[in-house]
Short mmCIF file of C-alpha atoms and ligand atoms in Angstrom, two decimals:
data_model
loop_
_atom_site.label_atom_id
_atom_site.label_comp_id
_atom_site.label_asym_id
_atom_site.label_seq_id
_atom_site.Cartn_x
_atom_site.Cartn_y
_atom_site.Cartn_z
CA UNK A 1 50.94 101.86 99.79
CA UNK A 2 50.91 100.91 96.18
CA UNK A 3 47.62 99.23 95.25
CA UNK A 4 50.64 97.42 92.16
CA UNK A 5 53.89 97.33 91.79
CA UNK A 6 55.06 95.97 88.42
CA UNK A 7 58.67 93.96 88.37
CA UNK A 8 60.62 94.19 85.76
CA UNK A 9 59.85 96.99 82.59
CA UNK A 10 59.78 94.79 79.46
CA UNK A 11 57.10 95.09 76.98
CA UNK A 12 55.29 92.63 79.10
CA UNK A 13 54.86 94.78 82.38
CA UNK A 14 55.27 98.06 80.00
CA UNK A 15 51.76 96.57 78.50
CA UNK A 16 50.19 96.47 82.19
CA UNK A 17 51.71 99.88 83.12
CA UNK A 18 50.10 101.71 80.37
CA UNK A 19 46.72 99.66 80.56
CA UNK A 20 46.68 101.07 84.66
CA UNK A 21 47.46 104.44 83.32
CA UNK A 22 42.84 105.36 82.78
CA UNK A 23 42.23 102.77 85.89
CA UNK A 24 43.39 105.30 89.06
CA UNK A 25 45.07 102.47 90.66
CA UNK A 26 48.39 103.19 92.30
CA UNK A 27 51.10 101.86 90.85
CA UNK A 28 54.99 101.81 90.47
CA UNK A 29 56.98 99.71 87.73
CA UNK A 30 60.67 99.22 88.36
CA UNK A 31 63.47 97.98 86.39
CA UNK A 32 67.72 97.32 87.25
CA UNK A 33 68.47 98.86 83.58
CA UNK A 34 68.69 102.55 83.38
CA UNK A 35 66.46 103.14 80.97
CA UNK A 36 63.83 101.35 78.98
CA UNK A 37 65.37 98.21 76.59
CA UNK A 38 64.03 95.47 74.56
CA UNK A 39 66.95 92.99 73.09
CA UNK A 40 69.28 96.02 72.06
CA UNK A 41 72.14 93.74 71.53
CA UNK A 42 70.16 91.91 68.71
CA UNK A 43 68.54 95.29 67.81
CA UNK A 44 69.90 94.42 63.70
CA UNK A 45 68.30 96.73 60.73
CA UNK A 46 66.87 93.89 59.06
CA UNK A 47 65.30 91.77 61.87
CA UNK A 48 61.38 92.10 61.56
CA UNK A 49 58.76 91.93 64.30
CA UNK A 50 57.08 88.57 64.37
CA UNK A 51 53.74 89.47 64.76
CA UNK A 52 51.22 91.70 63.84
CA UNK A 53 51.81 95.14 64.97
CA UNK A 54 48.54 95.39 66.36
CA UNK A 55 49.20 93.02 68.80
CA UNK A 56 51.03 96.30 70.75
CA UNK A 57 50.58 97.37 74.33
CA UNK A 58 46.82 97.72 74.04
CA UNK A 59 45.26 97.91 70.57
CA UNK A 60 43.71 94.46 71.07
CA UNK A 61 41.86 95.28 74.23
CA UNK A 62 41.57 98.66 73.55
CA UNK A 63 42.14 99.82 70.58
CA UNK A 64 41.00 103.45 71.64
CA UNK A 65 43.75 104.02 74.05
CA UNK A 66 46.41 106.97 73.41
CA UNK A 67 49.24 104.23 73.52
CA UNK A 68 49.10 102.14 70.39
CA UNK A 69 51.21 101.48 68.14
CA UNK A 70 48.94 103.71 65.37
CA UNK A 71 49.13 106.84 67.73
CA UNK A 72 53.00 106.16 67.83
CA UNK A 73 53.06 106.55 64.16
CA UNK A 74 50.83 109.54 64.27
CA UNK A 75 52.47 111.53 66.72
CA UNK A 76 55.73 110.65 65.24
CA UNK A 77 55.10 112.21 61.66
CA UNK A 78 54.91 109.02 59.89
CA UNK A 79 51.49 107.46 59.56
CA UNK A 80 50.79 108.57 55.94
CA UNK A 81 54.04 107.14 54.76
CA UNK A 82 53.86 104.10 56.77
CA UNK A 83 50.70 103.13 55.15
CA UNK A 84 52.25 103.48 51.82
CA UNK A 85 55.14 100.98 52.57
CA UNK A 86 55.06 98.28 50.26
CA UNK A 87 56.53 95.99 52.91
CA UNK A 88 54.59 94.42 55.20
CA UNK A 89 56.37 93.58 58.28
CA UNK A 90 57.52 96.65 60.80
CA UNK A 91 61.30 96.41 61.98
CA UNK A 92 62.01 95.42 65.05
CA UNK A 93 63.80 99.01 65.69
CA UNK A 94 60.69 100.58 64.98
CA UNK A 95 58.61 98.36 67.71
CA UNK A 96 61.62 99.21 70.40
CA UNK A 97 61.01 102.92 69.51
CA UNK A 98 57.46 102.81 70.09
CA UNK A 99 57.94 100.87 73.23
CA UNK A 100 60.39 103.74 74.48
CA UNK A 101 57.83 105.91 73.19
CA UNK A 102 54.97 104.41 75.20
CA UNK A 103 57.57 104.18 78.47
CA UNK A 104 58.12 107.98 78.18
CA UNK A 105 54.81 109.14 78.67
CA UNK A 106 54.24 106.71 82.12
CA UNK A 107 55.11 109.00 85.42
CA UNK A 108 55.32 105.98 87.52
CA UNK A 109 58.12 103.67 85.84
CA UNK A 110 61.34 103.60 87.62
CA UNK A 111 64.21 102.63 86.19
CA UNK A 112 67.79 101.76 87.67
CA UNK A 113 66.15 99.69 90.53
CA UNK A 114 66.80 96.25 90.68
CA UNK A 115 64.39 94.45 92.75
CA UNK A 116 66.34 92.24 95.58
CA UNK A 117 63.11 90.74 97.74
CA UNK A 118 59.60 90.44 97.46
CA UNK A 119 57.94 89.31 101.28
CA UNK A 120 54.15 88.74 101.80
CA UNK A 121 53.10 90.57 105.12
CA UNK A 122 50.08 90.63 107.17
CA UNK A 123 48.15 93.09 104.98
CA UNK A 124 51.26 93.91 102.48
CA UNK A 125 53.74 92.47 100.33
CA UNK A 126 57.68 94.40 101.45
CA UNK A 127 59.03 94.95 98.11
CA UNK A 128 63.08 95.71 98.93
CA UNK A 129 64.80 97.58 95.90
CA UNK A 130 68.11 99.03 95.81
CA UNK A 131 67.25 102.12 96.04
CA UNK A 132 64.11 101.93 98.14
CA UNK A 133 61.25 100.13 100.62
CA UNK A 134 57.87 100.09 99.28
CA UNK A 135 54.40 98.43 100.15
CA UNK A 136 51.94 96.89 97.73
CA UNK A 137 48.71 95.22 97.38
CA UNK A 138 49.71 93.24 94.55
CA UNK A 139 53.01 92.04 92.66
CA UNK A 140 53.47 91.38 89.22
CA UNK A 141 56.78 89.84 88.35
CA UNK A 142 57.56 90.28 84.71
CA UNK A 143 61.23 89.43 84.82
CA UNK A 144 61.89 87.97 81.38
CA UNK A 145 64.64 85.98 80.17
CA UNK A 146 68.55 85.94 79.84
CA UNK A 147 70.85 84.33 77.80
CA UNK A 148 71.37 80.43 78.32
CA UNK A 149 74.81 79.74 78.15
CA UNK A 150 76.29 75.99 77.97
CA UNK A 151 78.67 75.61 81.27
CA UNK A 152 81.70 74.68 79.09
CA UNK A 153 81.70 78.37 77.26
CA UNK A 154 81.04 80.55 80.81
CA UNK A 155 85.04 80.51 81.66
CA UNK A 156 85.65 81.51 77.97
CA UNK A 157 83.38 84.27 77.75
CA UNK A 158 84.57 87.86 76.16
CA UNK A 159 85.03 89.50 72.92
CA UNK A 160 85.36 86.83 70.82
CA UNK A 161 83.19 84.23 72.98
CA UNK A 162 79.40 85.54 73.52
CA UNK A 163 76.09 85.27 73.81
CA UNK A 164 74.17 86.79 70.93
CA UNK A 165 72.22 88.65 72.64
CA UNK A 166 75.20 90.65 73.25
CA UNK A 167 76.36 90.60 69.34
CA UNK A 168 76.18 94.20 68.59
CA UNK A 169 77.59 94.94 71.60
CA UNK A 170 80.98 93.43 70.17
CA UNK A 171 83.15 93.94 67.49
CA UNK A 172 81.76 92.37 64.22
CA UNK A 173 84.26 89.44 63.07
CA UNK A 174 86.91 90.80 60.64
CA UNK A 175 87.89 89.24 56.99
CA UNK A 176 89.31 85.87 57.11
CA UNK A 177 88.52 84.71 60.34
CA UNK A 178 87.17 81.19 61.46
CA UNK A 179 83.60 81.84 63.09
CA UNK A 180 81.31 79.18 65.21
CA UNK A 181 77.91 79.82 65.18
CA UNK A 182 75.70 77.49 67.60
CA UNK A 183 72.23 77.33 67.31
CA UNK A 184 69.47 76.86 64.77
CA UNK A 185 66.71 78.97 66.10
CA UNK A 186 65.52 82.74 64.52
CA UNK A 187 68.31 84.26 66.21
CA UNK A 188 70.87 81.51 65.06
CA UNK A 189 69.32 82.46 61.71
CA UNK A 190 69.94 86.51 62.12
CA UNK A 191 73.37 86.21 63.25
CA UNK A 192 74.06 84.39 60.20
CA UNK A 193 72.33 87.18 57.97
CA UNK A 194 74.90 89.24 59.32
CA UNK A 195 77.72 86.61 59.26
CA UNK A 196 76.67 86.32 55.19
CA UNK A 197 76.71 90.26 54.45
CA UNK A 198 79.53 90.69 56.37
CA UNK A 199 83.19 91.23 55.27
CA UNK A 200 84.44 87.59 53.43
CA UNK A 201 85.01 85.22 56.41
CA UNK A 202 87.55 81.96 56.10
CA UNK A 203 84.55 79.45 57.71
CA UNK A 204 81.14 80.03 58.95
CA UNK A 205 80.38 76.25 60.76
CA UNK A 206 76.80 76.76 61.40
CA UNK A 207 75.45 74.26 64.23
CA UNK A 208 72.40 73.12 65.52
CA UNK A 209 70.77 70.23 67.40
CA UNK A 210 67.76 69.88 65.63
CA UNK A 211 68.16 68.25 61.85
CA UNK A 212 67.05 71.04 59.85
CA UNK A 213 66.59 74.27 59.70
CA UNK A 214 62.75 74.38 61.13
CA UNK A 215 60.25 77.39 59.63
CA UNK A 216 57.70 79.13 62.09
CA UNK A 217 54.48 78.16 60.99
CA UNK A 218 52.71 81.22 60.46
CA UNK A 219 49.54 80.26 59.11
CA UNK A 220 46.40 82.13 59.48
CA UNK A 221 44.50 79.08 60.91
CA UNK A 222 47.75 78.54 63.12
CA UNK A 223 47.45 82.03 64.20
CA UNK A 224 44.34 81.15 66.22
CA UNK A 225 46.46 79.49 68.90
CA UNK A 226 47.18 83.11 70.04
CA UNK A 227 43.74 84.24 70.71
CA UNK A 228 41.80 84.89 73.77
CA UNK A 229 39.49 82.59 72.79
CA UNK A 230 41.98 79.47 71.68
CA UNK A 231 43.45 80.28 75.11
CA UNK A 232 40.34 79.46 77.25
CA UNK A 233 40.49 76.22 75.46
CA UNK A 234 43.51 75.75 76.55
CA UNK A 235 43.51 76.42 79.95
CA UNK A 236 40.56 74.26 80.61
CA UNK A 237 42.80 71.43 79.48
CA UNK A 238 44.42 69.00 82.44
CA UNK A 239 48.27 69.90 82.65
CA UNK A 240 49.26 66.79 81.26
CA UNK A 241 47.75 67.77 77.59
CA UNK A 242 48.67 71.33 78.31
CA UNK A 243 52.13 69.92 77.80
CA UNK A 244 51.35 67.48 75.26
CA UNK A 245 50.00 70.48 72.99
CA UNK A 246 53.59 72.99 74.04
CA UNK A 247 55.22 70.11 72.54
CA UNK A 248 53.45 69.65 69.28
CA UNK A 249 52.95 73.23 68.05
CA UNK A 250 55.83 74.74 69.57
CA UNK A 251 56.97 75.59 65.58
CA UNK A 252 54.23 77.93 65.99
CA UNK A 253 56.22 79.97 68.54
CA UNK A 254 59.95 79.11 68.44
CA UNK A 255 60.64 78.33 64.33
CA UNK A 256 63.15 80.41 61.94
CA UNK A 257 60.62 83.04 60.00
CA UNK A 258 59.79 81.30 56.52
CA UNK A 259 61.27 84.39 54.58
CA UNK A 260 64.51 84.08 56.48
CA UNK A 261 65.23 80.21 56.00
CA UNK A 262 64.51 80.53 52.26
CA UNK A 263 67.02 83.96 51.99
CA UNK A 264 69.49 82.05 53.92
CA UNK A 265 69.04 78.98 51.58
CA UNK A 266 69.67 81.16 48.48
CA UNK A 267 72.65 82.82 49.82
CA UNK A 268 74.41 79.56 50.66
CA UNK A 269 73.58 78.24 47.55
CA UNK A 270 75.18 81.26 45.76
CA UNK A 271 78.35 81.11 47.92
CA UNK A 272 78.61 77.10 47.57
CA UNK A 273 77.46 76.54 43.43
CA UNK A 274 77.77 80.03 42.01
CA UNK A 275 80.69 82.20 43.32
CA UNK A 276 84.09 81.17 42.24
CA UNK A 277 84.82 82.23 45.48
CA UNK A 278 85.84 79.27 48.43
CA UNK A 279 82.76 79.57 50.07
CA UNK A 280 83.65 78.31 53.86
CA UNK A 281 79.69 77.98 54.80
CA UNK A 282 78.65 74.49 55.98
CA UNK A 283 75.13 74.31 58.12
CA UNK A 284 76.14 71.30 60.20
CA UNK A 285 72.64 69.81 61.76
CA UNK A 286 72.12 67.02 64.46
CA UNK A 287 75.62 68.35 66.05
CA UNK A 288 75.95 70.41 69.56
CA UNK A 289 78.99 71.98 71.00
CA UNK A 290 80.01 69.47 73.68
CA UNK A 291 83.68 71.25 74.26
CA UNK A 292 85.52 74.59 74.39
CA UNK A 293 88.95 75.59 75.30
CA UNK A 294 91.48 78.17 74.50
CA UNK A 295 93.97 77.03 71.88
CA UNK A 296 96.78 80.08 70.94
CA UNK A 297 95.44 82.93 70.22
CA UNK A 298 92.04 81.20 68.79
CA UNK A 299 89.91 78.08 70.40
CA UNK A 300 89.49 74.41 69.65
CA UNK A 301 85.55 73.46 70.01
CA UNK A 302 84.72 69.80 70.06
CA UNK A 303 81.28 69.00 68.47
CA UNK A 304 79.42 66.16 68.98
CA UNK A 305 76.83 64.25 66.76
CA UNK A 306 73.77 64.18 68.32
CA UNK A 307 72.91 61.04 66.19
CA UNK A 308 76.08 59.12 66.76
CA UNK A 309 77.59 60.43 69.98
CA UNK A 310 80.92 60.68 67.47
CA UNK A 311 82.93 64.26 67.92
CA UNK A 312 84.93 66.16 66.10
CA UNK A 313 87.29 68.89 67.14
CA UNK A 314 87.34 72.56 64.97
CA UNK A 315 89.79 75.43 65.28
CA UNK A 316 88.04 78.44 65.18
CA UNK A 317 88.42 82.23 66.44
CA UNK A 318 85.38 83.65 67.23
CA UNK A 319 82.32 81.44 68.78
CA UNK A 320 79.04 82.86 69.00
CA UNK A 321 75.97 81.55 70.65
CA UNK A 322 72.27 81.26 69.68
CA UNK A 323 71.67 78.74 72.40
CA UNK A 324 68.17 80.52 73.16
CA UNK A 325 67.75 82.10 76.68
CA UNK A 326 66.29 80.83 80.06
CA UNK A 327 64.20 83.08 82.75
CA UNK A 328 65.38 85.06 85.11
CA UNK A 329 65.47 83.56 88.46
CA UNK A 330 66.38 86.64 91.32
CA UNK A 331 67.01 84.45 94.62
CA UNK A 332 63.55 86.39 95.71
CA UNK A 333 61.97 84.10 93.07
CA UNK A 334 62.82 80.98 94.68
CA UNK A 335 61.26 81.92 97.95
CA UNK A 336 58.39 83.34 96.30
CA UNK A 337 58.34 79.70 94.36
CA UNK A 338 58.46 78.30 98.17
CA UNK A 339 54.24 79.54 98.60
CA UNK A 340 53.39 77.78 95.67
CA UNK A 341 50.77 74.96 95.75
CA UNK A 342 52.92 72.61 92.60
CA UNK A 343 50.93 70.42 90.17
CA UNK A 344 53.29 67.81 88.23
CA UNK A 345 56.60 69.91 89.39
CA UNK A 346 55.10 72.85 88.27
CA UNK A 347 53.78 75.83 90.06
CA UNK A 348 49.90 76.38 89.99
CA UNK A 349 49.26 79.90 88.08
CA UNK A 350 45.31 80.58 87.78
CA UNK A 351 43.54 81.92 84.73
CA UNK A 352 44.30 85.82 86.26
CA UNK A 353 47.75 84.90 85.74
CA UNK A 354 48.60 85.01 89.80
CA UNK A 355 49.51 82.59 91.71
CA UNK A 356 47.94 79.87 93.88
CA UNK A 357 49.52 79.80 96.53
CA UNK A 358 49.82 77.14 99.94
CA UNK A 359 49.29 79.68 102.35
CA UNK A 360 47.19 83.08 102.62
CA UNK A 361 48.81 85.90 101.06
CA UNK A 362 48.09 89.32 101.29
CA UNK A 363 47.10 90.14 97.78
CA UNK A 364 48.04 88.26 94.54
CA UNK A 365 51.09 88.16 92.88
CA UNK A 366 50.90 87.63 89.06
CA UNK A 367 53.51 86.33 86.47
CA UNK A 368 53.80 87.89 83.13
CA UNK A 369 56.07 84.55 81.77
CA UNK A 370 57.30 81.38 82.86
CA UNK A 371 54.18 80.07 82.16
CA UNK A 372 55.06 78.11 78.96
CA UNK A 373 53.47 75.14 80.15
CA UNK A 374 50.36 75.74 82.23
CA UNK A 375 49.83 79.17 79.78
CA UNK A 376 50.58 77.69 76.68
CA UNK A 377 53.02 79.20 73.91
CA UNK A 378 50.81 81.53 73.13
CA UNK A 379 52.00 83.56 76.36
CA UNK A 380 55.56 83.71 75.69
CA UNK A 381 55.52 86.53 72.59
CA UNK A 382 53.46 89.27 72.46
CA UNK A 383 50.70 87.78 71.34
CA UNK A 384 48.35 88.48 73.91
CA UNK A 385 50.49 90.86 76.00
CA UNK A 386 46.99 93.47 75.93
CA UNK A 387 44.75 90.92 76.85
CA UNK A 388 46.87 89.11 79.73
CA UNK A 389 47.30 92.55 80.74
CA UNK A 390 43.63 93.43 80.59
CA UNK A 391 42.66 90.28 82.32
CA UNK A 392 45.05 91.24 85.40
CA UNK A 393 44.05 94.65 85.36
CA UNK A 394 40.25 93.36 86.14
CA UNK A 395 41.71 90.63 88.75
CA UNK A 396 43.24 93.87 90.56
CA UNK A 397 39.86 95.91 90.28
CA UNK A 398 37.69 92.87 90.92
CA UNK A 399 35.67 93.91 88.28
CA UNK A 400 35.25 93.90 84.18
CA UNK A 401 37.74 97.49 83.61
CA UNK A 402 38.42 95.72 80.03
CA UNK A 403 36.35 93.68 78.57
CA UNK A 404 37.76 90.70 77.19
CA UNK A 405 36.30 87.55 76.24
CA UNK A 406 34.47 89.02 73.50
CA UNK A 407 36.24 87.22 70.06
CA UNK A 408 34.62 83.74 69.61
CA UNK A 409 37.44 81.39 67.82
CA UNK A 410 37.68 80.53 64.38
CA UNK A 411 37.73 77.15 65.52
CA UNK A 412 34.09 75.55 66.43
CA UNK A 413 34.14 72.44 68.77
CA UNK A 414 32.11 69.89 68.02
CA UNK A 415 30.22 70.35 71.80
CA UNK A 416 29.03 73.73 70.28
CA UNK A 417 27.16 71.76 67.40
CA UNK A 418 23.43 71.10 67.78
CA UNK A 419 22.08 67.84 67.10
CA UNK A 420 19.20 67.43 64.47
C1 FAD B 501 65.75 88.86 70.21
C2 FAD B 501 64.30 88.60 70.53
C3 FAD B 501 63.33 89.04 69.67
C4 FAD B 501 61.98 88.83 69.95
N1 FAD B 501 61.07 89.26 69.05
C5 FAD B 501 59.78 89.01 69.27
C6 FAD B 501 58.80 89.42 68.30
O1 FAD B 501 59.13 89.97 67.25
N2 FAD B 501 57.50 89.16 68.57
C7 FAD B 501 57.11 88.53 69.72
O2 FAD B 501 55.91 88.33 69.90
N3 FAD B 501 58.01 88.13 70.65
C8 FAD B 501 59.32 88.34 70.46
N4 FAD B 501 60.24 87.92 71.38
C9 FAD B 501 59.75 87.20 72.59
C10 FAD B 501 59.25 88.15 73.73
O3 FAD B 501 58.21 88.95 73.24
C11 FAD B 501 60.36 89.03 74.26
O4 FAD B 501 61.36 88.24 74.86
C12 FAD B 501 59.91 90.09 75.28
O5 FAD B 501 61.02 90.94 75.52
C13 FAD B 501 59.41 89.53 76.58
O6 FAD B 501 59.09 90.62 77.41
P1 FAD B 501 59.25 90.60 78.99
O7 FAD B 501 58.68 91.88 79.48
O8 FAD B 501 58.71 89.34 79.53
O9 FAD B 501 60.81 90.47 79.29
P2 FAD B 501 62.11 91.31 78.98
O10 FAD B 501 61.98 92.06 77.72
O11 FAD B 501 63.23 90.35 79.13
O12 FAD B 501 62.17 92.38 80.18
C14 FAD B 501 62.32 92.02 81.52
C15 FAD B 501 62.93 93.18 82.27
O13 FAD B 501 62.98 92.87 83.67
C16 FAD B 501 64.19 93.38 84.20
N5 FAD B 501 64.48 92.69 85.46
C17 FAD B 501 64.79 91.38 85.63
N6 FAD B 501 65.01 91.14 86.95
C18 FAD B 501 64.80 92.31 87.61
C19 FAD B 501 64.87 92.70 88.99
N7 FAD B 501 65.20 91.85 89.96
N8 FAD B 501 64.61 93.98 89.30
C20 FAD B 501 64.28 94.88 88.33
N9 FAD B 501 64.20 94.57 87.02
C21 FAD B 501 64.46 93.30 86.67
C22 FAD B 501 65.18 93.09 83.07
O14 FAD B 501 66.35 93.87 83.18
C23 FAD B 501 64.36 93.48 81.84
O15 FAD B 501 64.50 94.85 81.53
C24 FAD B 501 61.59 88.13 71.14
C25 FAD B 501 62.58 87.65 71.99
C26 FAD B 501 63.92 87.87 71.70
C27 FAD B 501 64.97 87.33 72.63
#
């Protein structure tokens, strides 16, 4: 009997697995892919980690643990000259390489297991694998996203039609071709870094919904919506201004990074005012891709105005999609979704991250995402991966392994100020 068994091996659960490695608690991670991944179709030189790299598995609730980033660096020969890089951001390359790092060291991560039921029993949950039976305590489901793909591209889908987080896992598009690019977002933005240093292409249409390209804001002040501290806030919040808030700052979380819009501006600008060249580029904003269908040996795409309704039809021969991605839902999830006590369509999660649940369950089962909404953005990057992890890690123990509400916020409250 496994006092945990972690779902899912992304950096989320990879977090929790190495926090439980000085606790003693029994525990097994699994994960369907064969060996430890993060986004290796999207894995491009360039593309930087967008946050600090402190915020790694456990620096921020322990910053003493063998498993941070810093000992990464050190065991790996390069601390000295990472320190003298001029450049401030780490690659996102280098993150996936400490997070296979981390994953190396941890005896009890399984991979090639794809988790196909998870039942509460009378003093167990029945975890059913494909490989194996097993019995926990506790379940922590941290089965992150997939690609969200518009129903009108899923019969085209292939080597020229694709998701991008399968983009380096195709060929790259050759000179002269006619390439769709949908979506706005920071990976809409990548692909077209590539797109732009790629060989010379006949058209790059460039499409998004929203009517701009929008920049993360990455303030420092901003930056305190992803502390421990900004997150108590917000969970004492009712739901109805926990969604209020998603709403309004979500350019914290899901914007292009600053640097990125403004290289991208200069680029097109160079192709479009300074190169004799025909330049092919055109960002085309407030438009969506309301139509796809096979036309010769290329496709016709109908776009649509999101303004005027008014369409317009485009041959093209390669369409790629930043249309963001969507959580995994197993069919185990459902049922799992069928104990839930709901507030406002939404299932009740408590502050320990597990879920409240309609009838008596065995022992808790936590979720490492979906929690956008009754969590806050701040939960859906790796913000405070150590800490959600820490605070789990004492729900298990019933007791304070990690402390962690020890920060106080930036931000005062008036409530906290004394009256004269
Ligand atoms: C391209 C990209 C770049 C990002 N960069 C950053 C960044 O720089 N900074 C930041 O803070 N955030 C970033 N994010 C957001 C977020 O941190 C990542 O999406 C992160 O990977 C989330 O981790 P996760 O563990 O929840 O999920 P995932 O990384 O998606 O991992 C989930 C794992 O669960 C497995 N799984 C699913 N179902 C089952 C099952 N039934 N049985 C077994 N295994 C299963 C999946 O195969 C997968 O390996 C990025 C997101 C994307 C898409």
């Amino acid at each position: 009997m496994y006092d945990v068994i972690g779902i899912g091996i992304g950096p989320f659960n990879l977090s929790l697995a190495a926090l439980m490695k000085p606790t003693g608690l029994r525990c097994l991670f699994i994960d369907d892919k064969p060996r430890f991944s993060w986004h290796a179709g999207m894995a491009f030189s360039n593309a930087k980690l967008q946050v600090s790299h402190v915020k790694d598995c456990v620096s921020l609730v322990d910053p003493t643990s063998s498993f941070s980033f810093l000992n990464f660096l050190h065991r790996s020969g390069r601390l000295h000259a990472f320190v003298n890089r001029r450049s401030g951001a780490v690659s996102r390359k280098e993150f996936f390489q400490y997070f296979a790092w981390v994953a190396d060291q941890l005896p009890y991560l399984r991979f090639g297991q794809k988790a196909l039921d998870v039942r509460p029993e009378i003093s167990h949950f029945r975890v059913t694998t494909t490989e194996a039976e097993h019995q926990a305590r506790n379940v922590v489901l941290g089965l992150g996203i997939c690609p969200d793909v518009p129903d009108c591209v899923r019969p085209l889908l292939g080597e020229r039609v694709y998701h991008v987080a399968d983009y380096l896992n195709r060929a790259p598009p050759a000179a002269g071709e006619r390439v769709l690019l949908v979506g706005g977002g920071q990976s809409g933005s990548e692909v077209m870094e590539q797109l732009l240093a790629g060989p010379p292409l006949k058209q790059i249409l460039w499409v998004t919904p929203r009517d701009n390209l929008e920049p993360r804001d990455d303030c420092a002040f901003t930056n305190e919506y992803y502390t421990p501290a900004y997150f108590r806030h917000f969970q004492a919040q009712p739901l109805s201004r926990r969604r209020e808030w998603v709403q309004v700052k979500r350019l914290s979380s899901d914007g292009v990074s600053l640097d990125l819009t403004n290289q991208l501006f200069d680029k097109i600008y160079e192709r479009r005012f300074v190169d004799s060249e025909n330049n092919g580029v055109r960002l085309i904003v407030s438009a969506c891709l309301e139509g796809l269908r096979q036309n010769g040996a290329g496709f016709e795409v109908t776009l649509k105005c999101t303004e005027t309704a008014a369409t317009r039809r485009v041959p093209v021969d390669r369409v790629i999609l930043a249309t963001g991605f969507v959580p995994h839902t197993p069919p185990f999830f459902d049922r799992i979704m069928q104990l839930a006590c709901i507030e406002d369509s939404l299932p009740r999660i408590r502050s320990d991250y597990s879920l409240e649940s309609r009838i008596a369950l065995p022992g808790k089962i936590y979720f490492q995402n979906r929690t956008r909404i009754q969590h806050g953005l701040q939960n859906a990057n790796l913000s405070l991966v150590a800490y959600r992890n820490a605070t789990i890690v004492n729900s298990i123990m019933g007791k304070e392994f990690y402390p962690v509400d020890m920060d106080p916020s930036m931000l005062s409250r008036l409530a906290e100020l004394e009256e004269e």
